[in-house]
XYZ file of N, CA, C and O in Angstrom:
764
model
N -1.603 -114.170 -18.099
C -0.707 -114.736 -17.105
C -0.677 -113.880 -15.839
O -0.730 -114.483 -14.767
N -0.598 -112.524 -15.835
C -0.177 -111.726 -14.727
C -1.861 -111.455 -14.235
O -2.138 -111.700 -13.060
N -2.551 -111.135 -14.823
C -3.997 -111.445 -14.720
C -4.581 -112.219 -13.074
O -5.174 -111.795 -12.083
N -3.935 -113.721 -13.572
C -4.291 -114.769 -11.969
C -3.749 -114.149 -11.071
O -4.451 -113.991 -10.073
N -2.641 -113.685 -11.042
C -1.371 -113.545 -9.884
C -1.996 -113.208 -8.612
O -2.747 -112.243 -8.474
N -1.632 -114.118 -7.573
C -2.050 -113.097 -6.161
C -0.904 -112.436 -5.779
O 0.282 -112.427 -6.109
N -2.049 -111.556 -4.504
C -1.349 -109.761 -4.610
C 0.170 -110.372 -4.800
O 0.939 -110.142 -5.733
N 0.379 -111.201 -3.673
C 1.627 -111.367 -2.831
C 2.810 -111.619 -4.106
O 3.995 -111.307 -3.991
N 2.204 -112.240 -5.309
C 3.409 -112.502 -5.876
C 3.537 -111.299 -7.263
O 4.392 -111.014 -8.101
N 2.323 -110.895 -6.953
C 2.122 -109.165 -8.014
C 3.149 -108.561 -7.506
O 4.183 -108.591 -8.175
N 3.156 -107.995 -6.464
C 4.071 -107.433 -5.623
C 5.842 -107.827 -5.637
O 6.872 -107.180 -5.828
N 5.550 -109.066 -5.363
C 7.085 -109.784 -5.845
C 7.667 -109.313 -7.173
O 8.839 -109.046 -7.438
N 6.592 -109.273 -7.940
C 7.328 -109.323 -9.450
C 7.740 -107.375 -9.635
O 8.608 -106.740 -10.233
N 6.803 -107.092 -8.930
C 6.767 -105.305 -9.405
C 8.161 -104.959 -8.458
O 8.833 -104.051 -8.947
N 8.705 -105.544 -7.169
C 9.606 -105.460 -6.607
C 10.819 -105.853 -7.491
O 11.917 -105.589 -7.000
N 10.806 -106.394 -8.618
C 12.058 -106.892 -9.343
C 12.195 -106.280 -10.638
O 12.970 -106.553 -11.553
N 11.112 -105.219 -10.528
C 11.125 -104.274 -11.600
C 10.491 -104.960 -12.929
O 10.769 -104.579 -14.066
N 9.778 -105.815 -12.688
C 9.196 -106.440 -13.744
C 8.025 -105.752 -14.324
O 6.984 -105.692 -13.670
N 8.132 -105.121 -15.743
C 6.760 -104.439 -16.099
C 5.633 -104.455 -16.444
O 4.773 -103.575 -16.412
N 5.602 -106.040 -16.979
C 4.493 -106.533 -17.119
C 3.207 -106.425 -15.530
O 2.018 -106.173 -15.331
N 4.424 -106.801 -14.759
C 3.642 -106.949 -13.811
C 3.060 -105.371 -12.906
O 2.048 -105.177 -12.231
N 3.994 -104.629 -13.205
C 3.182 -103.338 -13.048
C 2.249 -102.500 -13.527
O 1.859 -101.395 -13.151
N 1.903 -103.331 -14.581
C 1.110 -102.389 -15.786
C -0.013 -103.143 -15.145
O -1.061 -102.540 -14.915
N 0.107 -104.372 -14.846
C -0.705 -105.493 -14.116
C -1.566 -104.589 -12.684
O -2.755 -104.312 -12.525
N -0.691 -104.399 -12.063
C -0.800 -103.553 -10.918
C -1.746 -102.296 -10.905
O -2.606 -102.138 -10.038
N -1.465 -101.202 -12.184
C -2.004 -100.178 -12.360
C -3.624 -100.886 -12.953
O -4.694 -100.415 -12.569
N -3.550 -101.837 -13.738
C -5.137 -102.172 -14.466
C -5.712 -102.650 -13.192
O -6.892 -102.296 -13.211
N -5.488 -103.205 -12.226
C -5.823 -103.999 -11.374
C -6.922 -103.121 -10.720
O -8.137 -103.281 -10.597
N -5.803 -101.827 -10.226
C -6.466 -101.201 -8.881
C -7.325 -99.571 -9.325
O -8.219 -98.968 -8.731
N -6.448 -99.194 -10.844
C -6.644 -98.174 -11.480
C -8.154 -97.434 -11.055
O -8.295 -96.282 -10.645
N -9.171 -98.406 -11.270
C -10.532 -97.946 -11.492
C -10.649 -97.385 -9.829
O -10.976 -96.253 -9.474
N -10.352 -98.313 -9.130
C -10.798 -97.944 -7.746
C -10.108 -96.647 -7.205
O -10.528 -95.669 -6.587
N -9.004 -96.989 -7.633
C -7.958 -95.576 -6.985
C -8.422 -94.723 -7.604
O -8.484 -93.742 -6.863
N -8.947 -94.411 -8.927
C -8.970 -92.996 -9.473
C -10.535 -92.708 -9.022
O -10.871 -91.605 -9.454
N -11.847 -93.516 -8.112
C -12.895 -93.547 -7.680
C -13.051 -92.791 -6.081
O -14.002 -92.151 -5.633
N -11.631 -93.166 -5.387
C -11.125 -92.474 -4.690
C -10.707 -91.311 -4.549
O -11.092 -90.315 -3.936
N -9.610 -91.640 -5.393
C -8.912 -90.121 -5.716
C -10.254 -89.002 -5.938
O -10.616 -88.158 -5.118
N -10.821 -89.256 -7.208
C -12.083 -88.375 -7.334
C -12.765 -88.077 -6.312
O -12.947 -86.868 -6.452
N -13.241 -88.376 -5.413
C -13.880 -88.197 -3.624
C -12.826 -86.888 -3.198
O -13.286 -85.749 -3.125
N -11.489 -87.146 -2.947
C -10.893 -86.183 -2.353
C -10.498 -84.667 -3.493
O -10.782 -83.536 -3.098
N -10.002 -84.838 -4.529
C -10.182 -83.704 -5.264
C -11.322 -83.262 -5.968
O -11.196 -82.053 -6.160
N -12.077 -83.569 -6.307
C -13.414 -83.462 -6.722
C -13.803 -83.107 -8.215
O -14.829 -82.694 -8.754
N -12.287 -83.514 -8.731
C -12.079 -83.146 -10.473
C -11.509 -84.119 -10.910
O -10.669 -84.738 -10.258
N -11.920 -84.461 -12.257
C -11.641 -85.817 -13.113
C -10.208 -85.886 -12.884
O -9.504 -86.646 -12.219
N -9.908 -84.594 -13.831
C -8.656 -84.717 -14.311
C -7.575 -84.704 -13.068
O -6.472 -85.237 -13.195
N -8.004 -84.024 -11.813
C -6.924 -84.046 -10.481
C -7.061 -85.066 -10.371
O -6.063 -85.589 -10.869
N -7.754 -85.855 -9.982
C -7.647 -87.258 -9.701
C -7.141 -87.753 -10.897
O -6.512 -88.720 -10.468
N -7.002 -87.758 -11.948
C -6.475 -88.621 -12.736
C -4.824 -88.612 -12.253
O -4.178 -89.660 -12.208
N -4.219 -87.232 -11.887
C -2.947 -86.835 -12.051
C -2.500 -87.823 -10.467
O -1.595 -88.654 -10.389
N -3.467 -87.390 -9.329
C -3.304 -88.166 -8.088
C -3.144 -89.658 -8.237
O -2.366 -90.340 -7.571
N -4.096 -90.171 -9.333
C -4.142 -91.663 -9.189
C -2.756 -92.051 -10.013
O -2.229 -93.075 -9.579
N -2.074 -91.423 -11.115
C -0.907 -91.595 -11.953
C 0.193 -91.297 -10.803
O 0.972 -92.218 -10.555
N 0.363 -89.692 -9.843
C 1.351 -90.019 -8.661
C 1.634 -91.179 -7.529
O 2.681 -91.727 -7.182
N 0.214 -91.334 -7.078
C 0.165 -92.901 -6.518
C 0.627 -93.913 -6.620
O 1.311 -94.468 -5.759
N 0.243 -94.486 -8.050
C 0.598 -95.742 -8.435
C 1.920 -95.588 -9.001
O 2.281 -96.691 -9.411
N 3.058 -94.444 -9.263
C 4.289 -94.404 -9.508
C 4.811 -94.463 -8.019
O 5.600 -95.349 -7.692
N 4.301 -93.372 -6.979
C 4.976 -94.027 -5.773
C 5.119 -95.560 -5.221
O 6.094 -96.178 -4.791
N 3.843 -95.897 -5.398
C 3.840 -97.404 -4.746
C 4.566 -98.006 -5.614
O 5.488 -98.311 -4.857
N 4.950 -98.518 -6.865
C 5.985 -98.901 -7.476
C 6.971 -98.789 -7.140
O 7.741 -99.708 -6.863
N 7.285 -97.098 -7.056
C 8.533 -97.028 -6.854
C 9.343 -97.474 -5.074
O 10.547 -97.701 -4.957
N 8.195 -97.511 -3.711
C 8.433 -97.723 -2.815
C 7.699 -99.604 -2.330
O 7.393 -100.004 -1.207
N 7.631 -100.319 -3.593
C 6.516 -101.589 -3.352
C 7.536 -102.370 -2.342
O 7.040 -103.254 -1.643
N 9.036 -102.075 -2.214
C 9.618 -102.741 -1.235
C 9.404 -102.365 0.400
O 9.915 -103.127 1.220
N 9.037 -101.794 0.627
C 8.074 -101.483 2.237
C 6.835 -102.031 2.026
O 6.136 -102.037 3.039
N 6.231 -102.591 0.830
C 4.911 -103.166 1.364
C 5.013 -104.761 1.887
O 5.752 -105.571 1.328
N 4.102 -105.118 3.126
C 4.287 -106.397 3.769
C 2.874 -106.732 3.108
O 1.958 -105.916 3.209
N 2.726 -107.786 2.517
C 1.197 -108.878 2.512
C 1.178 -109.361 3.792
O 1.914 -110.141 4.396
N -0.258 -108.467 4.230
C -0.983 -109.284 5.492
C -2.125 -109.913 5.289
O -3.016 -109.817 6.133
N -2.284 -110.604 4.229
C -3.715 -111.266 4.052
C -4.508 -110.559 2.220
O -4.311 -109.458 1.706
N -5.210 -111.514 1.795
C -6.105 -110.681 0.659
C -6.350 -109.461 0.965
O -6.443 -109.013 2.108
N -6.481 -108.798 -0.179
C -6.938 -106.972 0.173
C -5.600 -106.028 0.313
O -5.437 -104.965 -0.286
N -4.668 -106.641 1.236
C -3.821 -105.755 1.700
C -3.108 -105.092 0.699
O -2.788 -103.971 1.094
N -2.609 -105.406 -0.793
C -2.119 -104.481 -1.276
C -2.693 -103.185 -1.699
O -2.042 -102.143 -1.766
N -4.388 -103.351 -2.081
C -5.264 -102.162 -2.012
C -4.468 -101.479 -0.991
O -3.438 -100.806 -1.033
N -5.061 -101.764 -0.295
C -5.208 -101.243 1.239
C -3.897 -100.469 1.018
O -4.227 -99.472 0.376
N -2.513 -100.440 1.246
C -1.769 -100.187 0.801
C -1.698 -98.914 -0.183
O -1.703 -97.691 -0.049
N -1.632 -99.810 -1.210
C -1.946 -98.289 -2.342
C -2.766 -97.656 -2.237
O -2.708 -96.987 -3.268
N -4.119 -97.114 -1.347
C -5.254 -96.588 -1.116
C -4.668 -95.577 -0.440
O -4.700 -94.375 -0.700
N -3.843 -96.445 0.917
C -3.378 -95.628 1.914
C -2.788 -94.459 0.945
O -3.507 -93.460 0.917
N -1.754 -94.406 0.242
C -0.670 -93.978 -0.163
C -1.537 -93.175 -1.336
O -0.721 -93.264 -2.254
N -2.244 -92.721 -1.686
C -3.016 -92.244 -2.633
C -4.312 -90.891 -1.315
O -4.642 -89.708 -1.234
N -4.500 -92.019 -0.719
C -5.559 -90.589 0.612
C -4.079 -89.619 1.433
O -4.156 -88.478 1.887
N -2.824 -90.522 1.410
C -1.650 -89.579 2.360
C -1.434 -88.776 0.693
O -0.719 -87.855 1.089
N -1.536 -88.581 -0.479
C -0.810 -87.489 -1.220
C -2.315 -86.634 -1.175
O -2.191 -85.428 -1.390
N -3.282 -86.973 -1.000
C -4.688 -86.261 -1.707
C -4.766 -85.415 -0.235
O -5.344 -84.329 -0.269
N -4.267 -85.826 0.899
C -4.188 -84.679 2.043
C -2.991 -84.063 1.931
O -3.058 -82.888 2.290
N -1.969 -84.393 1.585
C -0.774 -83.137 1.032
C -1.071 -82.334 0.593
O -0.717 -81.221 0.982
N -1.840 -82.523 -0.394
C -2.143 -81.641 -1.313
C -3.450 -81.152 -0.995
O -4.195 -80.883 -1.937
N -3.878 -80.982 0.268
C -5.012 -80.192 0.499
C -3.911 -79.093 1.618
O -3.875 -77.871 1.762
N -3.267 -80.012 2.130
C -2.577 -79.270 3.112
C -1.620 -77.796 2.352
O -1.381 -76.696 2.849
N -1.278 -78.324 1.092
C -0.645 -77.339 0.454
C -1.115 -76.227 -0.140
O -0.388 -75.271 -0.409
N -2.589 -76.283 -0.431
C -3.432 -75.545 -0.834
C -4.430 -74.884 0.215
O -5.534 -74.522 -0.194
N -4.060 -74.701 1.653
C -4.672 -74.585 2.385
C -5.243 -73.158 2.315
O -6.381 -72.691 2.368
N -4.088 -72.683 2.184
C -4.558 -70.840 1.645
C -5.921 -70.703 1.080
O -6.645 -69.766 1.415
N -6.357 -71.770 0.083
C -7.759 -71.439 -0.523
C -8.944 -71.984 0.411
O -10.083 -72.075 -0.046
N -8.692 -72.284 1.517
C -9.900 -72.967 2.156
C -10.956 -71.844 2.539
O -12.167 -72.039 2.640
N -10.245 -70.533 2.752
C -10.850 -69.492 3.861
C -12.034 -69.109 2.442
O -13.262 -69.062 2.508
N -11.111 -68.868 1.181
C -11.964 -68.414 0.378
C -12.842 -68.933 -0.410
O -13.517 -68.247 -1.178
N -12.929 -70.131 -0.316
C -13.515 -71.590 -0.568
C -14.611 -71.300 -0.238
O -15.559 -71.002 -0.965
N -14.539 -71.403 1.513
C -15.553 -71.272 2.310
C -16.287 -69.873 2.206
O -17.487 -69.893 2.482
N -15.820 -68.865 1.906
C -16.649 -67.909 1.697
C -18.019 -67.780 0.231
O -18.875 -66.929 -0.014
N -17.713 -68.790 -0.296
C -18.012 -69.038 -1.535
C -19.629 -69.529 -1.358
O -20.521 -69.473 -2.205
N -19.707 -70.111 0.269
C -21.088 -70.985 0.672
C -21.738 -70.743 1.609
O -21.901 -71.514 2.555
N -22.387 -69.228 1.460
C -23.312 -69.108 2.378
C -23.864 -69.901 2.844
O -23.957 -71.012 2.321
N -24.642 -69.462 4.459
C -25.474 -70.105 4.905
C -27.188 -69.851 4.592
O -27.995 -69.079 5.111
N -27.305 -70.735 3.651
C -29.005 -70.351 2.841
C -29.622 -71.795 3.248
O -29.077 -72.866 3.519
N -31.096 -71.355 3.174
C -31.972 -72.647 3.066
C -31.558 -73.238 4.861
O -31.383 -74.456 4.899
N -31.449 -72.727 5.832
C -31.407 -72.639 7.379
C -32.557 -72.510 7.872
O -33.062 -71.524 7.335
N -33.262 -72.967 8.608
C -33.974 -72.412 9.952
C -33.174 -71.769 11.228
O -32.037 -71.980 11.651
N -34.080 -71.015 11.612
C -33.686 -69.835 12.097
C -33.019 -70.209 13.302
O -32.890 -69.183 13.970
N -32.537 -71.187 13.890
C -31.493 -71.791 14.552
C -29.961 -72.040 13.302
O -28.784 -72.293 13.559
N -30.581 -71.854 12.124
C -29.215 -72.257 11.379
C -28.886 -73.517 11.090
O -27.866 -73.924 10.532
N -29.978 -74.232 11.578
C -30.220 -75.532 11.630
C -30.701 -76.402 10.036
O -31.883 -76.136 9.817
N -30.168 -77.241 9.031
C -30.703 -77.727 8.355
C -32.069 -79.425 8.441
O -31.573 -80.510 8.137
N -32.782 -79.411 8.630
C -32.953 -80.810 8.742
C -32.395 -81.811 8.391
O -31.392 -81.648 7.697
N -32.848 -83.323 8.751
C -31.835 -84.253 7.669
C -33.213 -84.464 6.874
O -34.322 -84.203 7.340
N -32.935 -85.022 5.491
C -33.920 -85.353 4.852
C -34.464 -86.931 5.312
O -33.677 -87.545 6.032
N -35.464 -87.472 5.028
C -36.027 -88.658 5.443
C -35.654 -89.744 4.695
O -35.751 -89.417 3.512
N -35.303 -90.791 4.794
C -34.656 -91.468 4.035
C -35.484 -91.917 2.784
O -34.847 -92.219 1.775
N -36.729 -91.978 2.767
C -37.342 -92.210 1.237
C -37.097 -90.592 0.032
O -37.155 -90.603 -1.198
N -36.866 -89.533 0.829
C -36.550 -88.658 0.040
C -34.557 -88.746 -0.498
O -34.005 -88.107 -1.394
N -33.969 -89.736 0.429
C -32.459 -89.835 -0.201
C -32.585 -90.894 -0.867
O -31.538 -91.095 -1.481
N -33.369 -91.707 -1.064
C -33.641 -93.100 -2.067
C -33.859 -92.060 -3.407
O -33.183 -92.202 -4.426
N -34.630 -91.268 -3.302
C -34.951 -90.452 -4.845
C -33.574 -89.896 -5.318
O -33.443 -89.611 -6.509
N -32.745 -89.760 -4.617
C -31.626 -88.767 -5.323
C -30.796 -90.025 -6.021
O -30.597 -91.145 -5.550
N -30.415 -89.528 -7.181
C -29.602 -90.427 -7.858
C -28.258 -90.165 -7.257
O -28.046 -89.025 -6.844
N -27.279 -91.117 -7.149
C -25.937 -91.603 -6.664
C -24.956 -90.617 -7.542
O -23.873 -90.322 -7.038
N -25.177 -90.279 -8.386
C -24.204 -89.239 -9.236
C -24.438 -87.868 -8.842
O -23.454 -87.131 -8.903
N -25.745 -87.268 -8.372
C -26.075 -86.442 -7.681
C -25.360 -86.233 -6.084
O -25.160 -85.381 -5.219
N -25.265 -86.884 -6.228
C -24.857 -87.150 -4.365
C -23.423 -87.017 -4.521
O -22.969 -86.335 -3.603
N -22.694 -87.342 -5.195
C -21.324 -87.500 -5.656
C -20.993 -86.212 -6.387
O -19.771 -86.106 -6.492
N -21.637 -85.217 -6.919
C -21.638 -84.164 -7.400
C -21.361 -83.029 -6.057
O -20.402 -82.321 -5.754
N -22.468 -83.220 -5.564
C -22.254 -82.420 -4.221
C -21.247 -82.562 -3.846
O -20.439 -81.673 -4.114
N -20.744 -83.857 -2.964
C -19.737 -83.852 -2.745
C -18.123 -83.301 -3.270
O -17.106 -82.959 -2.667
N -18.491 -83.418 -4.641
C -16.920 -83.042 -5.088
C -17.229 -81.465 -5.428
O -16.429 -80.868 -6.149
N -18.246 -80.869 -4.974
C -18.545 -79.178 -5.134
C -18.186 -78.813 -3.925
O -17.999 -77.601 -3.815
N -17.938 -79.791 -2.459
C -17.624 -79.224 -1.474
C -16.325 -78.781 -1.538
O -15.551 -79.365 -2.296
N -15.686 -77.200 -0.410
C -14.570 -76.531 -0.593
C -13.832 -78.058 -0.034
O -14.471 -78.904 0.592
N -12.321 -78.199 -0.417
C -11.186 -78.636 -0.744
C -10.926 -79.243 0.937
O -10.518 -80.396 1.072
N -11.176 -78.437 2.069
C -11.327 -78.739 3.794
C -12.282 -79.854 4.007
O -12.019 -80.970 4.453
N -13.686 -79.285 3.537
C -14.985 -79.984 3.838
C -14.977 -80.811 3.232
O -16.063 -81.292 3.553
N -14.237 -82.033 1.888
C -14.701 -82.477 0.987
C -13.732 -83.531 1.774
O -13.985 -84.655 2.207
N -12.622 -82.817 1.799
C -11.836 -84.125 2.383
C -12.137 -84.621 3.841
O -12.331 -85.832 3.947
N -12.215 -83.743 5.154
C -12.989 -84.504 6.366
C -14.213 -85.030 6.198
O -14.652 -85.836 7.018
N -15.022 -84.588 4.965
C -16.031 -85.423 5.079
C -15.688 -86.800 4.540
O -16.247 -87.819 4.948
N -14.645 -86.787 3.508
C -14.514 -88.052 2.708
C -13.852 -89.126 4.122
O -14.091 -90.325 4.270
N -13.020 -88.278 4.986
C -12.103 -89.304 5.436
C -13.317 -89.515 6.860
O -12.897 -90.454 7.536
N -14.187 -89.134 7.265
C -14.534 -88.973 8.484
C -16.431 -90.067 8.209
O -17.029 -90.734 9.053
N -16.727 -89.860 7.074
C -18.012 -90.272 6.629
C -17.640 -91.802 5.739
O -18.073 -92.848 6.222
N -16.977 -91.838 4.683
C -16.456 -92.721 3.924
C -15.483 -93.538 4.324
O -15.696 -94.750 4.326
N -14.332 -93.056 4.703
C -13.118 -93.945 4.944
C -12.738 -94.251 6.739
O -11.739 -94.793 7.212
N -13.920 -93.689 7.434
C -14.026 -94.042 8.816
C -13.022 -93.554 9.880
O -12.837 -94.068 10.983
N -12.382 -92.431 9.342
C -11.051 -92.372 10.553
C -12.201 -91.024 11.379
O -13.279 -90.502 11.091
N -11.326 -90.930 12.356
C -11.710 -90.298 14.266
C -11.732 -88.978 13.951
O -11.128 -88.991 12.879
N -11.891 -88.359 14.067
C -11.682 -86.502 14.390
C -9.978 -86.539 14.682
O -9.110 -85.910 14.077
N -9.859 -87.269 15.551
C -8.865 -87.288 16.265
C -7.608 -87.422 15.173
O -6.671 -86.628 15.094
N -7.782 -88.469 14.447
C -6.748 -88.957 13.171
C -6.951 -88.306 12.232
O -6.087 -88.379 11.359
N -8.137 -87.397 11.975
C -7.952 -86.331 10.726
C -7.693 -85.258 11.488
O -6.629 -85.042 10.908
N -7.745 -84.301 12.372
C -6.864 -83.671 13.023
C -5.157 -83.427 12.283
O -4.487 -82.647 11.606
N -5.111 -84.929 13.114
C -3.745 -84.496 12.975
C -3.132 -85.318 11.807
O -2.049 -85.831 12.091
N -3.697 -85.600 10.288
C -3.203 -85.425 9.446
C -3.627 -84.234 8.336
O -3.382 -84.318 7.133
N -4.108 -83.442 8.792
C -4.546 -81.926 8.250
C -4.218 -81.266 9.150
O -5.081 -80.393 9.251
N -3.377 -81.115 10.000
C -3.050 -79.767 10.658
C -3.876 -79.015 11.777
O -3.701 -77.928 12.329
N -4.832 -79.984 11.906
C -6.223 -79.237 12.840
C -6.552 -79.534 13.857
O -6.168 -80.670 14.136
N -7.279 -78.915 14.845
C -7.903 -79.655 16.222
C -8.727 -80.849 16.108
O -8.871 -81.288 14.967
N -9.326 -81.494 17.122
C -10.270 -82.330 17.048
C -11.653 -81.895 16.488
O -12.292 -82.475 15.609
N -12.028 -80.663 17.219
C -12.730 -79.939 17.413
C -12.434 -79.188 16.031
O -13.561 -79.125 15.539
N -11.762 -78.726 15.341
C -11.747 -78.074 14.351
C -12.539 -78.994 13.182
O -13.278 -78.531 12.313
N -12.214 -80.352 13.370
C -12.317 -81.691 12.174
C -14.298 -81.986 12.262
O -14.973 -82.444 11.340
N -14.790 -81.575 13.568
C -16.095 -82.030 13.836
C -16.747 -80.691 13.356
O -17.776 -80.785 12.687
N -16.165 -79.278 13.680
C -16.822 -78.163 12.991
C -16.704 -78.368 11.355
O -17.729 -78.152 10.709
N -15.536 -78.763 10.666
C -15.436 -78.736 9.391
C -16.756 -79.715 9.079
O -17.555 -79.281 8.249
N -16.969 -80.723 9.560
C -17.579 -81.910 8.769
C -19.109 -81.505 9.337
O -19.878 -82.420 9.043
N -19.757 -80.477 10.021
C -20.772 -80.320 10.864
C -21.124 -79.250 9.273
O -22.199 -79.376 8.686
N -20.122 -78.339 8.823
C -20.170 -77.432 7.919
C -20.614 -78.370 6.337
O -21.449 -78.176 5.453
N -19.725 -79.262 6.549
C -20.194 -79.921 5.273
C -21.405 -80.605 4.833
O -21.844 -80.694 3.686
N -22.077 -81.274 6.386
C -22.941 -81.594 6.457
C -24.101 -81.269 6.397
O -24.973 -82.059 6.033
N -24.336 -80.048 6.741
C -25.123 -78.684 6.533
C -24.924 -78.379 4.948
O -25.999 -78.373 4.348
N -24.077 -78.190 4.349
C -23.988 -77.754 3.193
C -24.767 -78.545 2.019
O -25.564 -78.160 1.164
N -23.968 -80.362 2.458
C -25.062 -80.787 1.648
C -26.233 -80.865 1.676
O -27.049 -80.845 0.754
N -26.416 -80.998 3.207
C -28.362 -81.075 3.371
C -29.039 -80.256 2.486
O -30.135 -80.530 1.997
N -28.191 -78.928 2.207
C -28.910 -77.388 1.448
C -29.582 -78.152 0.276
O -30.695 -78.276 -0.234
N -28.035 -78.693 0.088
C -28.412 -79.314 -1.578
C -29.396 -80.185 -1.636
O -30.403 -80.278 -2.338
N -28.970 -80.766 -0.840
C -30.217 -82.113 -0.722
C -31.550 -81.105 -0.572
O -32.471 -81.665 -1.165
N -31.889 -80.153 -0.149
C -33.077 -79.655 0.203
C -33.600 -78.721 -0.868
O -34.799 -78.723 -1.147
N -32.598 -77.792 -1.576
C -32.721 -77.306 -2.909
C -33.554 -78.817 -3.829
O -34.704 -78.811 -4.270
N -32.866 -79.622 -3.881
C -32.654 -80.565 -4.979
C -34.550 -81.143 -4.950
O -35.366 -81.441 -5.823
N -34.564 -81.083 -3.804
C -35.852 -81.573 -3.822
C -37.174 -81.104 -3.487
O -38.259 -81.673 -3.365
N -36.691 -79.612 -3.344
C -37.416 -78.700 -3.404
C -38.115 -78.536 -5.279
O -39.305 -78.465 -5.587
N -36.963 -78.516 -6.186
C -37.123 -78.524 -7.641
C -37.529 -79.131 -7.977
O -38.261 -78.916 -8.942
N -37.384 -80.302 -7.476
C -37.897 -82.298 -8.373
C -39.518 -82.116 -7.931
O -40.334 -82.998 -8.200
């Protein structure tokens, strides 16, 4: 029954405290949010705990959500799941410096420069590989890259929901970008 429901009346029912329909809610979006979540913390189990805070907030706040069309309740709970996964980078910020010390600069040309790889050599890398890297990047780099590469926001809008310059958000993600290339260049240096 709760299964068919569109968003708009999912939402209705989870607004009246109905539980069926929230359990509805959590199976619905579960897989995607915790696919997410995983991108910004880069550990099963954090993301598991992020995607369980999420979907208790949006429950508990589903009366501020407006239906503007299909999608929008994602959209919604997505939002509200990337605003706790930058809290919680913001809160842990202390570890970024030492994060970053953790990743030399190796596998550079002597400008410091990495190449990009050619795109028939990123067809070879398997998608779990690529997703590995990523969640090995420090806790700064993992998230401007997630929000700046993946989820499309400005320098400008990750800035200033991390605490940083514009210019700080394009050095972070210039760092990350470099970092993975390494990998990417290790990786296929071995294969």
């Amino acid at each position: 029954m709760y299964k068919n429901l569109e968003e708009q009346e999912l939402a209705r029912l989870c607004r009246e405290k109905n539980r069926w329909a929230q359990e509805e809610l959590y199976r619905r979006y579960a897989a995607r949010l915790f696919s997410l979540c995983r991108r910004y913390t880069g550990d099963a189990d954090d993301a598991e705990d992020l995607l369980q805070d999420s979907v208790i907030q949006a429950i508990d706040k589903i009366g501020t959500y407006t239906y503007t069309g299909e999608g929008s309740l994602y959209g919604w709970i997505s939002r509200i799941a990337v605003n706790k996964a930058i809290n919680q980078i913001k809160r842990q910020r202390w570890r970024w410096i030492s994060l970053d010390a953790r990743w030399p600069n190796t596998v550079a040309d002597p400008q410091g420069m990495v190449a990009n790889p050619s795109e028939a050599e990123m067809e070879a890398i398997p998608e779990e590989k690529l997703l590995e890297w990523i969640a090995g990047l420090p806790d700064l780099r993992r998230a401007v890259f997630n929000l700046y590469c993946i989820d499309g926001y400005s320098h400008k809008e990750i800035g200033k929901m991390l605490g940083i310059s514009e210019k700080g958000s394009a050095g972070v993600l210039a760092k990350a970008r470099k970092q993975l290339k390494e990998e990417i260049r290790r990786y296929l240096k071995e294969t």
